[in-house]
XYZ file of C-alpha atoms in Angstrom:
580
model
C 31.856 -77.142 -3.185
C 29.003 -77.579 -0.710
C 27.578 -81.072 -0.576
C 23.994 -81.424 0.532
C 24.344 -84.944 2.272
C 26.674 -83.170 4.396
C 24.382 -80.138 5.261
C 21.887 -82.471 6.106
C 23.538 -84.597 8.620
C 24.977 -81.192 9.905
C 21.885 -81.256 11.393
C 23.254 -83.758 14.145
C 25.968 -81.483 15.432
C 26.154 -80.125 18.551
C 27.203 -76.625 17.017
C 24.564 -76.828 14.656
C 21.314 -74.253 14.846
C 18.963 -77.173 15.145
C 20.667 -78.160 18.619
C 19.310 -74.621 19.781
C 15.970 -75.315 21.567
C 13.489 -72.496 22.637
C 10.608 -72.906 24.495
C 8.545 -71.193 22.760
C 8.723 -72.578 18.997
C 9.217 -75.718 18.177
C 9.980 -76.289 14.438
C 9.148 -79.929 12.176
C 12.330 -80.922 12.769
C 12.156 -80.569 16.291
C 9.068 -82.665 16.239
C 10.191 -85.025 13.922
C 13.319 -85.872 15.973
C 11.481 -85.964 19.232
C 11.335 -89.498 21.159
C 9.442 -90.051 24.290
C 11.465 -91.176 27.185
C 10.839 -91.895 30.669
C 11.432 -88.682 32.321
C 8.713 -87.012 30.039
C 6.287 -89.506 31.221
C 7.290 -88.576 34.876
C 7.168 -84.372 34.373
C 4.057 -84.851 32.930
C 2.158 -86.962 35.697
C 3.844 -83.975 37.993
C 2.257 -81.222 35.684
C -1.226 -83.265 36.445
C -0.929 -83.125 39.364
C -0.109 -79.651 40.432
C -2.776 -78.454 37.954
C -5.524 -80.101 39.718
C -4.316 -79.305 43.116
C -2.199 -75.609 42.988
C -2.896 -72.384 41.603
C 0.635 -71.422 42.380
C 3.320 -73.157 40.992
C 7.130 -73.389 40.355
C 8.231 -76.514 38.719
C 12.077 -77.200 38.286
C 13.371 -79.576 35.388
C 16.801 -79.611 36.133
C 19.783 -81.112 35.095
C 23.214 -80.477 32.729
C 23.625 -78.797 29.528
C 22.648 -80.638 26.055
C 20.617 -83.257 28.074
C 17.046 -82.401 26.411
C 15.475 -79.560 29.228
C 14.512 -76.974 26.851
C 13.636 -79.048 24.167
C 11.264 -81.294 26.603
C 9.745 -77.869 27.788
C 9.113 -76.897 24.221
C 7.855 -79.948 22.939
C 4.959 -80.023 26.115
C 4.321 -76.292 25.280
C 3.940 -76.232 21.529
C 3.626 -79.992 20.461
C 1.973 -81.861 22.824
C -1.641 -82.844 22.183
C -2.308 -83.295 26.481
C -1.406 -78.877 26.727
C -0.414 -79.406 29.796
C 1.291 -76.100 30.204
C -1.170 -74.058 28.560
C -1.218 -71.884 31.165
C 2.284 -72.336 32.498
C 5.122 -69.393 31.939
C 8.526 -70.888 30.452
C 11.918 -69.900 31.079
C 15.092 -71.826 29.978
C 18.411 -70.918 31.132
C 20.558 -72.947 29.021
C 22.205 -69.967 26.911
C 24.235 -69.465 30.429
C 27.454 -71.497 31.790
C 27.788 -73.054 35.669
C 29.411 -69.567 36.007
C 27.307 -67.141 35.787
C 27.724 -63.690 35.425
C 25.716 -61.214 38.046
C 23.466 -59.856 35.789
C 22.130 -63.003 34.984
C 21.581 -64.406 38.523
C 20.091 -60.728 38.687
C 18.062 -61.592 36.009
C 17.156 -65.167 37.346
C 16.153 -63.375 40.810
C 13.853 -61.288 39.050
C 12.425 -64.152 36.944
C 11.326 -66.450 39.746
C 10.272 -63.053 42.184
C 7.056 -64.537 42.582
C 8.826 -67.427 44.339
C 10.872 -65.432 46.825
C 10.016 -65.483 50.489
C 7.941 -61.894 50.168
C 5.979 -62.894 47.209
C 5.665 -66.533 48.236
C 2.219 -66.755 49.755
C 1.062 -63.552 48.218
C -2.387 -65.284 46.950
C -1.351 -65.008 42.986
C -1.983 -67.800 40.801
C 1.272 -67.759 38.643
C 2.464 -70.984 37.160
C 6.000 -71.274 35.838
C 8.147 -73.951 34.608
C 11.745 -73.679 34.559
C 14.541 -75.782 32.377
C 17.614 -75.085 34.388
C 21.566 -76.409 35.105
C 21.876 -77.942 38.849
C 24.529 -75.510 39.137
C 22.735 -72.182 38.728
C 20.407 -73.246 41.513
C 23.193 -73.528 43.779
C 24.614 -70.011 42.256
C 22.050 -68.398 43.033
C 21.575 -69.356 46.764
C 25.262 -68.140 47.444
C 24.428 -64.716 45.477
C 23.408 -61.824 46.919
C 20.388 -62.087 44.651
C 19.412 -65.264 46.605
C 19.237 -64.751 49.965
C 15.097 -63.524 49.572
C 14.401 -67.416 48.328
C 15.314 -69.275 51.794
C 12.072 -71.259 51.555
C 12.891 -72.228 48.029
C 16.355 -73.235 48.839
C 15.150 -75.585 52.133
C 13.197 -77.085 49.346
C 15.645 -77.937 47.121
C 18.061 -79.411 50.263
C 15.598 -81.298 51.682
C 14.988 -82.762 48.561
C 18.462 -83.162 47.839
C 18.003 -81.788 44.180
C 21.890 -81.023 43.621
C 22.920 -84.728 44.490
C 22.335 -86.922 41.356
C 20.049 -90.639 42.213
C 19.376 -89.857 45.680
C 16.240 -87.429 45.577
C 12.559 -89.157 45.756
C 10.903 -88.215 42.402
C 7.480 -87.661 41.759
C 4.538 -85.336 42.764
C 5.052 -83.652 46.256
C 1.729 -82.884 47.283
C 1.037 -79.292 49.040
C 4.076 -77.835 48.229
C 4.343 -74.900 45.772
C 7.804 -76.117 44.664
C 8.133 -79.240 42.475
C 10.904 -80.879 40.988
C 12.763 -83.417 38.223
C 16.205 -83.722 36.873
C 17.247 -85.125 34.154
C 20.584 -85.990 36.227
C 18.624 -88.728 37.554
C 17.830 -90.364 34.012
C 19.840 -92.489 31.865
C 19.653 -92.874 28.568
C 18.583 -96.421 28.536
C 17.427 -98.817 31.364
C 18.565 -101.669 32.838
C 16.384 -105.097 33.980
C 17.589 -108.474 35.634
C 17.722 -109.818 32.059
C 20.414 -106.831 31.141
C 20.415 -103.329 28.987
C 16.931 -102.178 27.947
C 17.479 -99.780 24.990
C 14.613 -99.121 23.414
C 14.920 -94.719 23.916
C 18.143 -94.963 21.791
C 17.250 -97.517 19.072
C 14.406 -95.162 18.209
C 16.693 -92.149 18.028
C 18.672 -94.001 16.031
C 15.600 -94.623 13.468
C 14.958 -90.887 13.693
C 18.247 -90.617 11.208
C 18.902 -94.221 9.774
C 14.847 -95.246 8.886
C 14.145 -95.783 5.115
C 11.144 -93.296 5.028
C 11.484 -90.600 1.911
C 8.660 -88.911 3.530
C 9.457 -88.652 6.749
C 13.298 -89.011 7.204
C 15.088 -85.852 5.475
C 18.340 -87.885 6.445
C 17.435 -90.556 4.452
C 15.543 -89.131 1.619
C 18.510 -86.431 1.333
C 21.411 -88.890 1.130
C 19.621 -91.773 -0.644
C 18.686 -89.204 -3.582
C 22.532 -88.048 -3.507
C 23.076 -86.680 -7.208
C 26.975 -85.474 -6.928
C 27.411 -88.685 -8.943
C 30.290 -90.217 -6.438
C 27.961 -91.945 -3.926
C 29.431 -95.062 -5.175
C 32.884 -93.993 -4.073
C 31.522 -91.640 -1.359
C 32.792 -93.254 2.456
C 30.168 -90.937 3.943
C 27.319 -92.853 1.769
C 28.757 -96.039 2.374
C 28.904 -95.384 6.383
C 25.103 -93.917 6.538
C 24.486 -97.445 4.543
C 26.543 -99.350 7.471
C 24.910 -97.558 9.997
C 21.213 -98.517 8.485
C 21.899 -102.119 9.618
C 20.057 -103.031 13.003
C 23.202 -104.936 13.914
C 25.583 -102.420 13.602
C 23.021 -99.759 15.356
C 23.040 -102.171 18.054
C 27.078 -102.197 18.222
C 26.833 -98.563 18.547
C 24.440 -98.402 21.133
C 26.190 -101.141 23.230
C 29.342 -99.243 22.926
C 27.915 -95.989 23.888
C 26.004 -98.112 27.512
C 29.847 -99.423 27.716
C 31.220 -95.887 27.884
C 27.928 -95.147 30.624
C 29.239 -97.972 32.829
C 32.622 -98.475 32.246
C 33.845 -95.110 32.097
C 30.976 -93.466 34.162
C 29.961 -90.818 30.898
C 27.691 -88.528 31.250
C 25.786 -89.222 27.655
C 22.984 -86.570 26.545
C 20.277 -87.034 23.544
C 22.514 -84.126 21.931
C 25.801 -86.053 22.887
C 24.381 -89.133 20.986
C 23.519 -87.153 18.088
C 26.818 -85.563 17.634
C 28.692 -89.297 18.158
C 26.365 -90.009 14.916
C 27.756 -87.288 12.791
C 31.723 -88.209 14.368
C 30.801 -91.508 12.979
C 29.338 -90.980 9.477
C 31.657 -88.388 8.551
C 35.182 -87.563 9.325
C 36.039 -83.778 10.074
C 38.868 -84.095 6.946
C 36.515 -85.029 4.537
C 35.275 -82.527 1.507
C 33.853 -83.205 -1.511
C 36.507 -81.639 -3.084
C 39.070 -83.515 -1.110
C 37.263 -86.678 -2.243
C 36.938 -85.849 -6.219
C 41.035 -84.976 -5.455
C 41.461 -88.169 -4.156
C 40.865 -89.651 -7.298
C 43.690 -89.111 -9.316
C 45.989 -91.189 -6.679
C 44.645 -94.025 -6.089
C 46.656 -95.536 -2.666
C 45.977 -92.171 -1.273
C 41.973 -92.581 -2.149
C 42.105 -95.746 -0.460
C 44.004 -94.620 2.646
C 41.581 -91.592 2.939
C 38.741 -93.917 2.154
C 39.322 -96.326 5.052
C 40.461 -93.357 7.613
C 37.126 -92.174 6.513
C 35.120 -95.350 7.042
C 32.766 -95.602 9.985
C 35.206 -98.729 11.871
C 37.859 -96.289 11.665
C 36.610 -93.096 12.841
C 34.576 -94.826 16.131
C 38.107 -96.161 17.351
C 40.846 -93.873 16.083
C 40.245 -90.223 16.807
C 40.278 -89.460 20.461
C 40.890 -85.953 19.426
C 37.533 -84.905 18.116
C 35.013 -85.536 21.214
C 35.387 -86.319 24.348
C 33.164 -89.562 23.984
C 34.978 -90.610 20.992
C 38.097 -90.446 23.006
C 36.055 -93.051 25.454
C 34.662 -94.954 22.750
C 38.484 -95.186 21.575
C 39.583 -97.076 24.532
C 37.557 -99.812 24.348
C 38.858 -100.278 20.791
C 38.982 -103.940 19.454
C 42.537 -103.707 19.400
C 42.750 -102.963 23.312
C 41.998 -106.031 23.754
C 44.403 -108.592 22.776
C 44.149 -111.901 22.150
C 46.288 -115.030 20.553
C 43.594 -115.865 18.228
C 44.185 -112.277 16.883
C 48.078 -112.088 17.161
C 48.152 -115.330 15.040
C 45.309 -113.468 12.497
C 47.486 -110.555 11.909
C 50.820 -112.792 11.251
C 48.706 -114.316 9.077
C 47.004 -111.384 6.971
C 50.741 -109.635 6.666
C 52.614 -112.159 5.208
C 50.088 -112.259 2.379
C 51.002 -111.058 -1.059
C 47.171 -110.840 -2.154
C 44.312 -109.712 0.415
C 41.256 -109.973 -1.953
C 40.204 -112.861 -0.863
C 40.084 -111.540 2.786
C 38.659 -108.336 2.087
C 36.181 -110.134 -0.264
C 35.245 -111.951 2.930
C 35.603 -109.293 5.533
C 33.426 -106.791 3.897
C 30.830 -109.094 2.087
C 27.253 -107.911 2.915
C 28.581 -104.474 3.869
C 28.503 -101.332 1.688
C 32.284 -101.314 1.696
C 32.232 -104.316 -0.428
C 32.476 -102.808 -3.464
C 35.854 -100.886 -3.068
C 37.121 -104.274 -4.246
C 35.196 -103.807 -7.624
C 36.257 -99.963 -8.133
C 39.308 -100.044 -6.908
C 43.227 -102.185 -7.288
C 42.885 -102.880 -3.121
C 43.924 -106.686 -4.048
C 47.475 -105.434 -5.732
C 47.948 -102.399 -3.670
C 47.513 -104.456 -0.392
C 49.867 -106.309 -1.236
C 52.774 -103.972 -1.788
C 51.947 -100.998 0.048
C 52.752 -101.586 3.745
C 51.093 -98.556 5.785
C 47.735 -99.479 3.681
C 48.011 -103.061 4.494
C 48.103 -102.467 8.101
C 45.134 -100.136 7.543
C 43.270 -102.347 5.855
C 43.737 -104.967 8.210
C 42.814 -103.068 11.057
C 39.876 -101.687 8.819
C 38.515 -105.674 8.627
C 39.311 -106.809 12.058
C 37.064 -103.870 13.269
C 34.343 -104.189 10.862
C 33.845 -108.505 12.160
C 33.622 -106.870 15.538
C 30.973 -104.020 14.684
C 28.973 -106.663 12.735
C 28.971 -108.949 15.840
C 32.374 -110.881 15.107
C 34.106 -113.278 17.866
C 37.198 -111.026 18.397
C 35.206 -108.218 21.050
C 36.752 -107.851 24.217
C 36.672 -110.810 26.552
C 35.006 -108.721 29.411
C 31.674 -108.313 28.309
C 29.847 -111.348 31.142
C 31.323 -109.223 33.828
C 29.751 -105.836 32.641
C 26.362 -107.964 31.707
C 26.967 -109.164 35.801
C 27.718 -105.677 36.664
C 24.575 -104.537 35.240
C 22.712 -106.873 37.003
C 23.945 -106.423 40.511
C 23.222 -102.893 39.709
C 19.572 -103.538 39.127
C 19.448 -105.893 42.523
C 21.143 -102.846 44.364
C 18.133 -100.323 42.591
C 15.632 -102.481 43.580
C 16.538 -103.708 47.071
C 16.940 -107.166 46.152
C 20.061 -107.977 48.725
C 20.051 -111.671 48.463
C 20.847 -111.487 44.789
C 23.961 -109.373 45.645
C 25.553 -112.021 47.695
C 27.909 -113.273 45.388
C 29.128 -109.396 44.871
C 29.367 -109.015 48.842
C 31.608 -112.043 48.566
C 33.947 -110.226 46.390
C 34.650 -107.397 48.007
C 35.275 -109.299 51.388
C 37.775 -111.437 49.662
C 39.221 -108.390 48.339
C 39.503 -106.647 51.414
C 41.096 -109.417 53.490
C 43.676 -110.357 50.688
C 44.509 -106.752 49.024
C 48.180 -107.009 50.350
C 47.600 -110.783 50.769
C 46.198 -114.158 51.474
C 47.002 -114.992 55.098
C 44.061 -117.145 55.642
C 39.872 -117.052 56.628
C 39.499 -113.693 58.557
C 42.817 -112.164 58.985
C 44.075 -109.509 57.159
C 47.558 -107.365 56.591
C 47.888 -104.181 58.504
C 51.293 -103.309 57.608
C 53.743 -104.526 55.017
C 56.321 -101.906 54.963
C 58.790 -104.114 57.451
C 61.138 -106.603 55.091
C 61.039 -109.129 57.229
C 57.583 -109.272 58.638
C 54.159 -108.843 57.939
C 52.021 -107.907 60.588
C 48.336 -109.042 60.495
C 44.838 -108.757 62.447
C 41.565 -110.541 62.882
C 39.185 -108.901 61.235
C 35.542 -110.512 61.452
C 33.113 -108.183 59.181
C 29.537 -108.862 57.861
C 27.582 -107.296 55.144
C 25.199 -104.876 56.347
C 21.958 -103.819 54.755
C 22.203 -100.782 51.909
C 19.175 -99.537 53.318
C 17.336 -99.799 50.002
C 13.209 -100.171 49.533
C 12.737 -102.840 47.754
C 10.916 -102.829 44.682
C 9.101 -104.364 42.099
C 10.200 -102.291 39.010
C 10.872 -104.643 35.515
C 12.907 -102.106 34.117
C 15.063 -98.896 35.724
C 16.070 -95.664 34.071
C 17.162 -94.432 37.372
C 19.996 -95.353 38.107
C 23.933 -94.933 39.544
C 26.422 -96.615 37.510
C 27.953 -97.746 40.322
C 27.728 -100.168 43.274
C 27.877 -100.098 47.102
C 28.878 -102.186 49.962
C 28.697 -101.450 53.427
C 30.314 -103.698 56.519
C 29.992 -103.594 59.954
C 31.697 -105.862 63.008
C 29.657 -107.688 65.594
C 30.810 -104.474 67.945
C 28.940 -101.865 66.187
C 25.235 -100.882 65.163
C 23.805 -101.182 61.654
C 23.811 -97.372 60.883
C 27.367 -97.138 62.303
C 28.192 -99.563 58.965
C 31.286 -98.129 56.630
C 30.440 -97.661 53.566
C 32.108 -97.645 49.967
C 31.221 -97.277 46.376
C 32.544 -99.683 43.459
C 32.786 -98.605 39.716
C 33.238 -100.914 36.985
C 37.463 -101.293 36.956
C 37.083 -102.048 40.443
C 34.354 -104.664 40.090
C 36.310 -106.126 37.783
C 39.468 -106.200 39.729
C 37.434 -108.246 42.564
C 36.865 -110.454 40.128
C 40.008 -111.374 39.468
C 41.171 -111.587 42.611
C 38.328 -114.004 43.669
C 40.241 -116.209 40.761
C 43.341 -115.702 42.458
C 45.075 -112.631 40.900
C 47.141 -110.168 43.128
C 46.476 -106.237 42.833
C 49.711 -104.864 41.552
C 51.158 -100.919 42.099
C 49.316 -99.791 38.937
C 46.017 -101.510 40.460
C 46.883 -99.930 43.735
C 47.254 -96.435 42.508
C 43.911 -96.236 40.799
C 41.977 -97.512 43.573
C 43.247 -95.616 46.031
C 39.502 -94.908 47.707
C 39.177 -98.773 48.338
C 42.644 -98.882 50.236
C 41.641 -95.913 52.109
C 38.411 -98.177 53.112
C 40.303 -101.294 53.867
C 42.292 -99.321 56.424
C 39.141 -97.814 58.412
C 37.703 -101.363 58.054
C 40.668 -102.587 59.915
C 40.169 -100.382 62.864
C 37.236 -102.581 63.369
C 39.570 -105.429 64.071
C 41.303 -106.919 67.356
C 45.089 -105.197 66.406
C 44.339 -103.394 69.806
C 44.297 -106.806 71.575
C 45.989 -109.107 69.544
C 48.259 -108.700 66.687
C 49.936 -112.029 64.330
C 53.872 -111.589 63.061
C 54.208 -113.866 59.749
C 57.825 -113.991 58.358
C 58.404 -113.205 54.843
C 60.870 -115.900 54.383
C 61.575 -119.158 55.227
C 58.889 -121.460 56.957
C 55.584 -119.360 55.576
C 53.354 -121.315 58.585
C 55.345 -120.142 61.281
C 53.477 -117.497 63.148
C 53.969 -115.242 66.666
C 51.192 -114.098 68.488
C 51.626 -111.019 70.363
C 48.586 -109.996 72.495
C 47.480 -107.964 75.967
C 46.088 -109.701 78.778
C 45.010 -108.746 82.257
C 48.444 -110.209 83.338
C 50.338 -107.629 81.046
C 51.764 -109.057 77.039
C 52.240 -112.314 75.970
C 54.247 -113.240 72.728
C 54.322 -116.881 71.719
C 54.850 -119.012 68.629
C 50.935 -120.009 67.299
C-alpha cells in the first residue's frame, strides 16, 4: 500500500533520483528547490570575470560530495537568466568516490587535456568548468595520468585549494586556472550579533511553505485523501514542522551540530535530516491502519513516530541524527527537570499535562481520538514515553528546559567572527582563557608559574613561565556577515625571548572553549577532560620550554604547609637551593 505523501517527501532523500544532479538538464523540481547562497554569488562574479578577460579557461568548483557542485553548475547552465556559461564545457565528477579507479583518473586526464602542460598555451579558446571532490585533484597529481599537469598542480598548491578556509577566493587575474570550493562555505553565516540563517530558513520554505501552486510538498500532503491524516504522525509532524518556531529549533540544532561537533552539513544532508524527521523508517501505511486495532501499541508507535522523538532518539539512521541525538534535551540535566519527572510519574491521570504540553501543536488532538488520559496512567513504558514525548516538544517550541550552554556557544560564535575579521581586541577576554588554562591545567600555583611535572608524590615541580598573546596574523575586515568560516578558534603565544613569527600556535574547538570556561570559574580538568584534549596538553608542554626551568626551577610540597616553597636555581657560582 503505497502512500503518496510518502513518495512525495521521498523526494528529500539522499538515495532518492531527485538528489542526482546533471549538468546538463535541470528539471522543475530542480529549479523549484534551488536557493541562492553565497558561494553562487562568488562563482559567478569569477565567471565575469574570466569571460571578459580569457579565451582560455579552466574553472574548478570544488569541494565534498552532496554539497551542491553539480547542481550549482546545472542551475548556471540551464536556469540562469545571466548564461554565464553559455559557452563553457561542463564536467561533473561526482558519480566517482575519493578512490578512484584508473580508468577514471584516465578518463579525468583526458577530460582536462587541454589543460596539461603540452596543450596549455596552445592558443585554443576552450572554456571548461569543472564540479569536482578535493580529493580527486590530489589523485590525480600522484597518478601516472598526472604528471603532464605540473603547471596546474603549482596552481592549485599555491593556492592552497586542498586546505579548507585558508585559500584567498575570488578572481585571479591572468591566470588560466581559477578556483572555488564549496569546503570553504557554510551553510549559514555568522555576525557580531550571532547566527545569520537566512540560506536555510528558505530551504526550509522550499518544503514547509503553504503554496498549492508552487509547493508539491505541501499541496501533496495537505490534499492527503487515505482518510487517516487525522491519525497520521507523518501529517501531524509536516504540520509541526510548518511552524517558524519549530523551523527555527531545527535550524539552531543543525548550526549546534556545525560548531559543537565540527559537522560537515551539505544542502543534500539538510534535506535528508528533513525526511529523518517527518517520517520514521518503521512507518507504513499499512503498519499504521494495523495499529489501529491496539490501541497502547498505536500510541507507542505514534509518539516513536512523532517528530520530538525521531530528532533525539535514533542515532542509528544518519550520521547527523546520531549528532543531533547528543545534544538531546535529556543530556542535559537539570533539578528543575528531575523534580518535573517525579512529578509527572506519580500521576494517575496525565490529561491535563498533555492537554497543556501539546496545546497549539498538531499533536493535540491524540487526546480527542485517543484513551492517552487512562492509558497514561496505567501503562508504565508509555508513560515514560509520553513524558519524554512533552518534555521535548516545550523545548522544540522554545521551552525553558534547553541545555544551559547555549551563552557560551552564542560567545563562541562571536569570538569566531572577531578571529574572521581581524578584530584582536575583541578576543581579549578569550586570550585570557586560555592563559589561565595553560598556567593552571595541573594547577593553581599562583600569577605566572606553572606545573612541569606532577608525577613525584611528594612534590610538584614548577616554572616561571611569562607568555603574551601574539598577533593571528589576520587582515582585518569590515565584513557584517561571514559564510567563510572555521568552526574553530586559535591562539598563538610567544615569550619576551622570541620573535612574533616564532609564536606557538594552537587551535580550540567548542568542548575545549568551554572547558576554559570553566576553569576561569574555578573548575579543575579531570582524567576524562585530560584524555580528550590531549592536543592542548601537548601545547602546554612546548609552551613550557619557553620558560626559565633551565635556570630556575620551584619545589612545592604536596602536603603539609602548601606556602612553603624551595628554590633551586644555577648561578655563575654553581646551584643554589633555598627555602623562598
Amino acid at each position: 500500500m503505497v502512500c503518496a505523501c510518502i513518495q512525495e517527501l521521498a523526494k528529500l532523500r539522499k538515495s532518492s533520483i531527485e538528489a542526482v544532479d546533471n549538468t546538463e538538464t535541470f528539471d522543475s523540481f530542480k529549479k523549484y528547490m534551488h536557493v541562492s547562497r553565497e558561494i553562487e554569488d562568488q562563482l559567478k562574479e569569477i565567471i565575469k570575470s574570466a569571460n571578459a578577460e580569457l579565451n582560455k579557461c579552466l574553472i574548478m568548483l570544488g569541494g565534498s560530495t552532496g554539497d551542491g557542485k553539480s547542481h550549482l553548475i546545472s542551475y548556471l547552465k540551464n536556469a540562469d537568466e545571466e548564461n554565464l556559461l553559455a559557452d563553457y564545457e561542463t564536467y561533473n565528477d561526482s558519480t566517482e568516490s575519493d578512490e578512484p579507479s584508473l580508468e577514471f583518473l584516465e578518463a579525468l586526464a583526458k577530460q582536462l587535456e587541454e589543460f596539461n602542460d603540452d596543450n596549455l598555451d596552445n592558443g585554443s579558446s576552450v572554456k571548461m568548468i569543472i564540479a569536482i571532490n578535493l580529493g580527486i585533484i590530489g589523485k590525480l597529481f600522484d597518478s601516472e595520468e598526472g604528471k603532464n599537469f605540473t603547471r596546474l598542480k603549482d596552481y592549485v598548491e599555491n593556492n592552497q585549494i586542498l586546505s579548507s578556509y585558508s585559500n584567498e577566493i575570488g578572481y585571479k587575474s591572468g591566470s588560466i586556472f581559477q578556483h572555488i570550493s564549496f569546503a570553504d562555505y557554510q551553510i549559514f553565516g555568522i555576525s557580531e550579533s550571532g547566527v545569520y540563517t537566512e540560506y536555510l530558513e528558505k530551504l526550509l520554505d522550499k518544503v514547509f511553505d503553504i503554496d498549492e501552486d508552487g509547493n508539491e510538498f505541501y499541496k501533496t500532503i495537505n490534499n492527503c485523501v487515505c482518510g487517516q491524516k487525522n491519525k497520521c504522525p507523518v501529517f501531524h509532524n509536516y504540520q509541526l514542522l510548518q511552524d517558524k518556531k519549530i523551523q527555527k529549533y531545527i535550524i539552531n540544532r543543525i548550526i549546534q551540530i556545525v560548531i559543537e561537533d565540527k559537522a560537515i552539513m551539505s544542502t543534500r544532508d539538510v534535506l535528508n535530516l528533513l525526511y529523518d524527521i517527518l517520517v520514521s523508517e518503521n512507518f507504513s501505511k499499512q503498519a499504521l491502519i494495523d495499529d489501529f486495532s491496539d490501541e497502547t501499541k498505536y500510541l507507542m508507535d505514534y509518539i516513536s513516530w512523532s517528530a520530538p522523538t525521531l530528532i533525539n532518539e535514533y542515532a542509528d539512521i544518519s550520521e547527523k541524527l546520531r549528532l543531533l541525538r547528543q545534544h538531546d534535551v535529556f543530556r542535559y540535566r537539570t533539578e528543575e527537570v528531575d523534580n518535573r519527572t517525579m512529578k509527572f510519574h506519580s500521576m494517575e491521570n496525565i490529561e491535563q499535562e498533555f492537554r497543556q504540553g501539546t496545546k497549539g501543536t498538531p499533536y493535540e488532538q491524540l487526546a480527542d481520538t485517543t484513551s492517552i488520559a487512562v492509558f497514561g496512567g496505567i501503562k508504565p513504558e508509555l508513560k515514560k514515553q509520553v513524558y519524554k514525548f512533552l518534555i521535548r516538544l516545550e523545548d522544540m517550541n522554545g521551552g525553558s528546559v534547553g541545555n544551559e550552554h547555549s551563552s557560551i556557544l552564542d560567545e563562541y560564535v562571536k569570538n569566531i567572527f572577531y578571529q574572521c575579521t581581524g578584530n584582536e581586541r575583541k578576543l581579549a577576554k578569550f586570550f585570557d582563557l586560555a592563559q589561565n588554562a595553560i598556567l593552571t591545567w595541573d594547577g593553581n600555583f599562583g600569577d605566572e608559574t606553572i606545573c612541569i611535572d606532577e608525577s613525584n608524590d611528594m612534590y610538584w615541580i614548577l616554572e616561571a613561565l611569562m607568555i603574551e598573546n601574539a598577533s593571528l596574523g589576520v587582515r582585518p575586515s569590515s565584513d557584517e556577515v561571514l559564510y567563510r568560516f572555521s568552526p574553530e578558534l586559535r591562539v598563538r603565544f610567544k615569550s619576551q625571548f622570541i620573535a612574533e613569527q616564532d609564536a606557538l600556535e594552537t587551535s580550540v574547538d567548542f568542548s575545549l572553549f568551554e572547558l576554559l570556561c570553566a576553569m576561569k570559574n574555578g573548575y579543575k580538568p579531570n582524567v576524562k577532560d585530560k584524555n580528550l584534549h590531549t592536543d592542548f596538553i601537548s601545547y602546554i608542554k612546548r609552551l613550557t620550554d619557553l620558560g626559565n626551568k633551565g635556570r630556575r626551577v620551584i619545589i612545592q610540597s604536596k602536603s603539609g604547609d602548601m606556602k612553603r616553597r624551595y628554590s633551586f636555581e644555577k648561578t655563575t657560582a654553581g646551584y643554589k637551593f633555598k627555602v623562598i
